[in-house]
Amino acid sequence: MANKIILTGDRPTGRLHIGHYVGSLRRRVELQNSGEFDKIFIMIADAQALTDNFDNPDKVRANIIEVALDYISAGIDPEKSTILVQSQIPELTELTFFYSNLVTVSRLQRNPTVKNEIQLRNFETSIPVGFFTYPISQAADITAFKATTVPVGVDQLPMIEQTKEIVQRFNFIYSPDKPVLVDCEALIPENESCKRLPGVDGNAKMSKSLGNCIYLSDTADDVKEKIMKKMFTDPQHLQVSDPGHLEGNVVFTYLDAFCRDEHFERYLPDYANLEEMKAHYTRGGLGDVKCKKFLNEIMQETLEPIRVRRHELEKDIPAIYDILKKGSEKARETATQTLAEVKAAMRINYFDDAELIRAQSEKYSGSKD
Ligand code: TRP
């Protein structure tokens, strides 16, 4: 059986929030614990973060530890998963350079996620080359580890698409008989609400700059305040008896993402499941405060163990850096191996190839002085 290998990661530009959690992190932990994978690599993508934060290196530097703490407290186990820091694997940049021959400018311009990010950052008139080409570097991240499975949020699908094209082109041109690069599949959340968890204010995107995030590391009071005071519900639902609307109602979107039937038994036995609760809400007679209190119970139950583990981990920060260092070293071995195969396939492994040296000396064996 072929190896099953996971690679995925995040840009270290801030602490991780519950959008990251339901979008991918929770799934990674489940996959890790399923025992179905031969190897798991989780990457802190600092080099990629620098492509649009090149003028703010200290932000990236400070967030390496934040993301590492968030990962481990959310259940990524360094014994089972290798956590690595992208910039510490120089082989990735070599791969990126070679793959860049296989990608056209117009193909990069069509990448919808990059397009969107260019707009958001007002890069239109002066796109940094590094930023423009980060999908190629992401293909290097994925293929260096021969990943078969990439658990990511939906915004990353265009990157996986580009990676697949690069893999196909590389193998077609350089290794048609015995493919060097491995094809990968994205794994995205099945639940619609998890695909794109909105901010607490109802904005489609949960983002630090909008100030509408619930962070994995928020205190219990912060979480409660964000839910009870800031969370957008249904503006037309003025009286408890009024029929409520679920569309665009953040409380129900979050319930979709987090709530399980057992939560009703524990915290809201009036209903057996979310369907019954939703039916009552839309019919009228169920108030927003009651819904928010229920959501708060669930969020506290979900986030409490993460927060507790984080506090423990925060007591020994050098140990976390050590995990990252060892993980990066281990990951580098794999990337080095892949790069050697890539270079051999690309016919640039001159000094390891006794046959090349022999053939070239034969060619010149007639020339005497
Ligand atoms: N682009 C991802 C993000 O913005 C981070 C990332 C970098 C990544 N390299 C990756 C994700 C490889 C999956 C696979 O969060």
Coordinates of C-alpha atoms and ligand atoms in Angstrom, one line a residue:
M1 CA 0.0 0.0 0.0
A2 CA 1.2 3.5 -0.8
N3 CA 2.0 5.7 2.1
K4 CA -0.6 8.0 3.4
I5 CA 0.9 11.3 4.3
I6 CA -0.5 14.5 5.6
L7 CA 1.0 18.0 5.1
T8 CA -0.8 21.2 6.0
G9 CA 0.0 24.4 7.7
D10 CA -0.8 28.0 8.6
R11 CA 0.8 31.4 8.2
P12 CA 2.0 32.7 11.5
T13 CA 0.4 36.1 11.4
G14 CA -1.7 35.9 14.5
R15 CA -3.1 33.5 17.1
L16 CA -5.4 30.9 15.7
H17 CA -9.1 31.4 16.0
I18 CA -12.2 29.2 16.0
G19 CA -12.4 29.6 12.2
H20 CA -9.1 27.9 11.9
Y21 CA -10.3 25.3 14.3
V22 CA -13.5 24.2 12.6
G23 CA -12.0 24.9 9.1
S24 CA -9.1 22.5 9.5
L25 CA -7.4 22.1 12.9
R26 CA -10.1 20.0 14.5
R27 CA -10.0 17.6 11.5
R28 CA -6.2 17.4 11.6
V29 CA -6.3 16.3 15.2
E30 CA -8.9 13.6 14.3
L31 CA -6.9 12.4 11.4
Q32 CA -3.8 12.3 13.6
N33 CA -5.5 10.2 16.2
S34 CA -7.2 7.9 13.6
G35 CA -3.8 6.2 13.2
E36 CA -4.5 5.9 9.5
F37 CA -1.6 8.0 8.3
D38 CA 2.0 7.0 8.0
K39 CA 3.4 10.5 8.5
I40 CA 1.9 13.8 9.4
F41 CA 3.6 17.2 8.8
I42 CA 2.2 20.4 10.2
M43 CA 4.0 23.5 8.9
I44 CA 4.2 26.9 10.3
A45 CA 4.5 28.8 7.0
D46 CA 6.6 31.7 8.0
A47 CA 8.3 32.2 4.6
Q48 CA 4.8 32.4 3.0
A49 CA 3.7 34.8 5.7
L50 CA 6.6 37.0 4.8
T51 CA 5.4 37.3 1.2
D52 CA 2.8 39.8 2.3
N53 CA 4.5 40.8 5.6
F54 CA 8.0 41.3 4.3
D55 CA 8.0 44.8 6.0
N56 CA 6.9 43.4 9.3
P57 CA 9.2 40.5 10.1
D58 CA 8.8 40.9 13.9
K59 CA 5.1 40.1 13.5
V60 CA 5.9 36.8 11.9
R61 CA 8.7 36.1 14.4
A62 CA 6.4 36.7 17.4
N63 CA 3.7 34.5 16.0
I64 CA 5.7 31.3 15.5
I65 CA 5.3 30.5 19.2
E66 CA 1.6 31.5 19.2
V67 CA 0.7 29.1 16.4
A68 CA 2.8 26.4 17.9
L69 CA 1.1 26.8 21.3
D70 CA -2.3 26.8 19.6
Y71 CA -1.5 23.7 17.6
I72 CA -0.3 21.7 20.6
S73 CA -3.0 22.9 22.9
A74 CA -5.7 22.0 20.3
G75 CA -4.4 18.4 20.2
I76 CA -1.6 18.2 17.7
D77 CA 0.7 15.8 19.4
P78 CA 4.4 16.3 18.5
E79 CA 5.0 12.6 19.1
K80 CA 2.6 11.7 16.3
S81 CA 2.9 14.8 14.1
T82 CA 6.0 16.6 13.0
I83 CA 5.6 20.3 13.5
L84 CA 8.1 22.3 11.3
V85 CA 9.0 25.8 10.5
Q86 CA 9.0 26.4 6.7
S87 CA 12.0 28.8 6.5
Q88 CA 14.2 26.3 8.2
I89 CA 13.9 23.9 5.3
P90 CA 16.0 25.5 2.5
E91 CA 15.2 22.6 0.2
L92 CA 11.7 24.1 -0.2
T93 CA 13.1 27.2 -1.9
E94 CA 15.1 25.0 -4.4
L95 CA 12.0 23.1 -5.3
T96 CA 10.1 26.3 -5.7
F97 CA 12.7 27.6 -8.1
F98 CA 12.6 24.5 -10.3
Y99 CA 8.8 24.3 -10.3
S100 CA 8.5 27.9 -11.3
N101 CA 9.6 26.8 -14.8
L102 CA 6.4 24.8 -15.0
V103 CA 3.9 27.6 -14.2
T104 CA 2.9 30.5 -16.4
V105 CA 2.3 34.0 -15.3
S106 CA -1.3 33.9 -16.7
R107 CA -2.0 30.7 -14.7
L108 CA -0.9 32.4 -11.5
Q109 CA -3.1 35.4 -12.4
R110 CA -6.1 33.2 -12.6
N111 CA -5.7 31.8 -9.1
P112 CA -8.8 33.1 -7.4
T113 CA -7.4 33.1 -3.9
V114 CA -4.3 35.1 -5.0
K115 CA -6.6 37.4 -7.0
N116 CA -8.7 38.1 -3.9
E117 CA -5.7 38.6 -1.7
I118 CA -4.1 41.0 -4.1
Q119 CA -7.3 43.1 -4.0
L120 CA -7.6 43.0 -0.2
R121 CA -4.0 44.2 0.2
N122 CA -4.2 46.8 -2.5
F123 CA -1.4 45.2 -4.3
E124 CA -3.0 45.7 -7.8
T125 CA -0.4 48.2 -9.1
S126 CA 2.6 46.7 -7.5
I127 CA 2.4 43.0 -6.8
P128 CA 5.5 41.6 -5.1
V129 CA 6.9 38.7 -7.1
G130 CA 7.3 36.6 -4.0
F131 CA 3.6 37.0 -3.1
F132 CA 2.5 36.4 -6.7
T133 CA 4.3 33.2 -6.8
Y134 CA 3.5 31.8 -3.4
P135 CA 1.2 29.1 -4.9
I136 CA 4.4 27.6 -6.4
S137 CA 6.1 27.6 -3.1
Q138 CA 3.0 26.0 -1.6
A139 CA 3.3 23.2 -4.2
A140 CA 6.9 22.8 -3.0
D141 CA 5.7 22.5 0.6
I142 CA 3.2 19.8 -0.3
T143 CA 5.4 17.8 -2.7
A144 CA 8.6 17.9 -0.6
F145 CA 6.9 15.6 1.9
K146 CA 5.1 13.5 -0.8
A147 CA 1.8 14.4 0.9
T148 CA -1.2 12.6 -0.3
T149 CA -3.7 14.4 1.9
V150 CA -3.9 18.1 2.6
P151 CA -6.6 19.1 5.2
V152 CA -7.3 22.8 4.6
G153 CA -10.0 25.4 4.5
V154 CA -11.9 26.0 1.2
D155 CA -9.8 29.1 0.4
Q156 CA -6.9 26.8 -0.2
L157 CA -8.5 24.7 -2.9
P158 CA -6.9 26.8 -5.7
M159 CA -3.5 26.1 -4.2
I160 CA -4.1 22.4 -4.3
E161 CA -5.3 22.6 -7.8
Q162 CA -2.1 24.4 -8.9
T163 CA -0.1 21.8 -7.0
K164 CA -1.8 19.0 -8.8
E165 CA -0.9 20.6 -12.2
I166 CA 2.7 21.1 -11.2
V167 CA 2.9 17.4 -10.1
Q168 CA 1.5 16.3 -13.3
R169 CA 3.7 18.5 -15.5
F170 CA 6.8 17.6 -13.6
N171 CA 6.2 13.9 -13.8
F172 CA 5.2 14.1 -17.4
I173 CA 8.4 16.0 -18.4
Y174 CA 11.0 14.6 -16.0
S175 CA 9.9 11.3 -14.7
P176 CA 7.3 9.7 -17.0
D177 CA 8.3 6.1 -16.2
K178 CA 8.5 6.3 -12.5
P179 CA 6.8 9.4 -11.1
V180 CA 8.9 11.3 -8.6
L181 CA 6.2 13.6 -7.3
V182 CA 3.0 12.4 -5.6
D183 CA -0.5 13.6 -6.4
C184 CA -2.4 15.0 -3.5
E185 CA -6.0 15.6 -2.5
A186 CA -7.4 18.4 -0.4
L187 CA -9.6 17.5 2.5
I188 CA -12.1 20.2 3.3
P189 CA -14.9 20.4 5.9
E190 CA -18.2 18.7 5.0
N191 CA -20.2 21.0 7.1
E192 CA -21.1 24.2 5.3
S193 CA -20.8 26.4 8.4
C194 CA -17.3 25.1 9.1
K195 CA -16.2 25.9 5.5
R196 CA -16.4 29.6 6.2
L197 CA -17.2 30.5 9.8
P198 CA -18.3 34.2 9.9
G199 CA -17.0 36.7 12.4
V200 CA -19.1 37.3 15.6
D201 CA -20.3 40.5 14.0
G202 CA -21.8 38.6 11.0
N203 CA -19.0 39.6 8.6
A204 CA -18.4 36.8 6.2
K205 CA -14.7 36.6 7.2
M206 CA -13.4 36.1 10.7
S207 CA -10.2 38.2 10.8
K208 CA -7.9 39.9 13.2
S209 CA -8.1 43.2 11.3
L210 CA -11.9 43.2 11.6
G211 CA -11.7 42.5 15.4
N212 CA -14.5 39.9 15.1
C213 CA -12.6 36.7 16.1
I214 CA -12.9 34.3 19.0
Y215 CA -9.4 33.0 19.6
L216 CA -8.6 29.6 20.9
S217 CA -6.7 31.3 23.6
D218 CA -9.4 33.8 24.7
T219 CA -10.3 33.8 28.3
A220 CA -13.7 32.3 29.4
D221 CA -14.9 35.8 30.1
D222 CA -13.8 37.1 26.6
V223 CA -15.7 34.3 24.9
K224 CA -18.8 34.9 26.9
E225 CA -18.7 38.6 26.3
K226 CA -18.2 38.1 22.5
I227 CA -21.2 35.7 22.4
M228 CA -23.6 37.5 24.7
K229 CA -22.8 41.1 23.7
K230 CA -21.2 41.2 20.3
M231 CA -22.8 38.3 18.4
F232 CA -25.0 39.2 15.5
T233 CA -28.4 37.4 15.4
D234 CA -31.6 38.2 13.6
P235 CA -32.3 42.0 13.6
Q236 CA -36.0 41.3 12.9
H237 CA -36.4 39.1 15.9
L238 CA -37.5 41.8 18.3
Q239 CA -39.8 39.9 20.6
V240 CA -39.3 36.4 21.8
S241 CA -42.6 35.4 20.2
D242 CA -41.6 36.8 16.8
P243 CA -40.5 34.2 14.2
G244 CA -36.7 34.1 13.9
H245 CA -34.6 33.7 10.9
L246 CA -31.6 31.4 10.6
E247 CA -30.1 32.9 7.4
G248 CA -27.1 35.0 8.4
N249 CA -27.7 34.3 12.1
V250 CA -24.3 33.8 13.6
V251 CA -25.5 32.0 16.7
F252 CA -27.0 29.3 14.5
T253 CA -24.0 29.2 12.2
Y254 CA -21.8 28.5 15.2
L255 CA -24.2 26.0 16.6
D256 CA -24.0 24.2 13.2
A257 CA -20.3 24.1 13.5
F258 CA -19.9 23.1 17.2
C259 CA -23.0 21.6 18.6
R260 CA -23.7 17.9 19.0
D261 CA -26.8 16.1 20.3
E262 CA -25.1 15.4 23.6
H263 CA -24.9 19.1 24.2
F264 CA -28.7 19.3 24.4
E265 CA -28.8 16.6 27.1
R266 CA -26.2 18.6 29.1
Y267 CA -27.3 22.2 28.6
L268 CA -30.7 22.5 26.9
P269 CA -32.8 19.4 27.4
D270 CA -35.9 21.2 26.0
Y271 CA -34.7 19.9 22.6
A272 CA -33.3 16.6 21.4
N273 CA -31.2 18.2 18.7
L274 CA -30.4 21.3 16.7
E275 CA -33.2 20.6 14.2
E276 CA -35.8 20.9 17.0
M277 CA -34.3 24.0 18.3
K278 CA -34.1 25.7 14.9
A279 CA -37.8 24.8 14.3
H280 CA -38.8 26.5 17.5
Y281 CA -36.7 29.5 16.7
T282 CA -38.2 30.0 13.3
R283 CA -41.7 29.3 14.5
G284 CA -41.3 32.0 17.2
G285 CA -41.1 31.7 21.0
L286 CA -37.4 31.1 21.5
G287 CA -35.4 34.1 22.6
D288 CA -31.9 35.0 21.4
V289 CA -30.5 35.2 24.9
K290 CA -31.4 31.5 25.6
C291 CA -29.8 30.5 22.3
K292 CA -26.7 32.5 23.1
K293 CA -26.4 31.0 26.6
F294 CA -26.5 27.5 25.0
L295 CA -23.9 28.4 22.5
N296 CA -21.7 29.9 25.3
E297 CA -21.9 26.6 27.2
I298 CA -20.8 24.7 24.1
M299 CA -18.0 27.1 23.3
Q300 CA -16.7 27.0 26.9
E301 CA -16.8 23.2 26.9
T302 CA -14.9 23.1 23.7
L303 CA -12.3 25.8 24.4
E304 CA -11.7 25.1 28.1
P305 CA -9.4 22.0 27.7
I306 CA -7.5 23.9 24.9
R307 CA -7.0 26.9 27.2
V308 CA -5.9 24.8 30.1
R309 CA -3.4 22.9 28.0
R310 CA -2.1 26.2 26.6
H311 CA -1.5 27.6 30.1
E312 CA 0.5 24.4 31.0
L313 CA 2.6 24.7 27.8
E314 CA 3.2 28.4 28.3
K315 CA 5.2 27.5 31.4
D316 CA 8.0 26.0 29.3
I317 CA 8.5 28.0 26.2
P318 CA 12.0 26.8 25.5
A319 CA 10.5 23.2 25.2
I320 CA 8.1 24.4 22.5
Y321 CA 11.0 26.0 20.5
D322 CA 12.8 22.7 20.9
I323 CA 9.8 20.8 19.5
L324 CA 9.9 23.1 16.5
K325 CA 13.6 22.7 16.0
K326 CA 13.5 18.9 16.2
G327 CA 10.5 18.8 14.0
S328 CA 12.2 21.0 11.4
E329 CA 15.3 18.9 11.4
K330 CA 13.2 15.7 11.0
A331 CA 11.2 17.3 8.2
R332 CA 14.3 18.4 6.5
E333 CA 15.5 14.8 6.1
T334 CA 12.4 14.1 4.0
A335 CA 12.6 17.2 2.0
T336 CA 16.3 16.5 1.3
Q337 CA 15.5 13.1 0.0
T338 CA 12.7 14.4 -2.3
L339 CA 15.0 17.2 -3.6
A340 CA 17.6 14.6 -4.5
E341 CA 15.1 12.6 -6.5
V342 CA 13.9 15.8 -8.2
K343 CA 17.4 16.8 -9.2
A344 CA 18.1 13.4 -10.5
A345 CA 14.9 13.5 -12.6
M346 CA 15.8 16.9 -13.8
R347 CA 19.3 15.6 -14.9
I348 CA 21.2 18.0 -12.6
N349 CA 22.7 15.5 -10.3
Y350 CA 26.1 15.6 -12.1
F351 CA 28.4 14.6 -9.3
D352 CA 26.3 11.7 -8.0
D353 CA 26.2 10.1 -11.4
A354 CA 29.1 7.9 -12.1
E355 CA 27.6 6.9 -15.4
L356 CA 27.6 10.6 -16.6
I357 CA 31.2 11.0 -15.8
R358 CA 32.1 7.7 -17.4
A359 CA 30.2 8.5 -20.6
Q360 CA 31.7 12.0 -20.9
S361 CA 35.2 10.7 -20.3
E362 CA 34.6 8.1 -23.0
K363 CA 33.5 10.8 -25.4
Y364 CA 36.8 12.6 -24.9
S365 CA 39.0 9.6 -24.6
G366 CA 40.3 10.1 -28.1
S367 CA 41.6 13.6 -27.4
K368 CA 45.3 13.5 -26.6
D369 CA 47.6 16.5 -26.4
Ligands
TRP1 N1 -1.6 29.0 2.5 C1 -1.9 28.5 3.8 C2 -2.6 29.6 4.6 O1 -2.7 30.7 4.2 C3 -0.6 28.1 4.5 C4 0.2 27.0 3.9 C5 1.5 27.2 3.4 C6 -0.2 25.7 3.5 N2 1.9 26.0 2.8 C7 0.9 25.1 2.9 C8 -1.4 25.0 3.7 C9 0.9 23.8 2.4 C10 -1.4 23.7 3.2 C11 -0.3 23.1 2.6 O2 -3.1 29.3 5.7

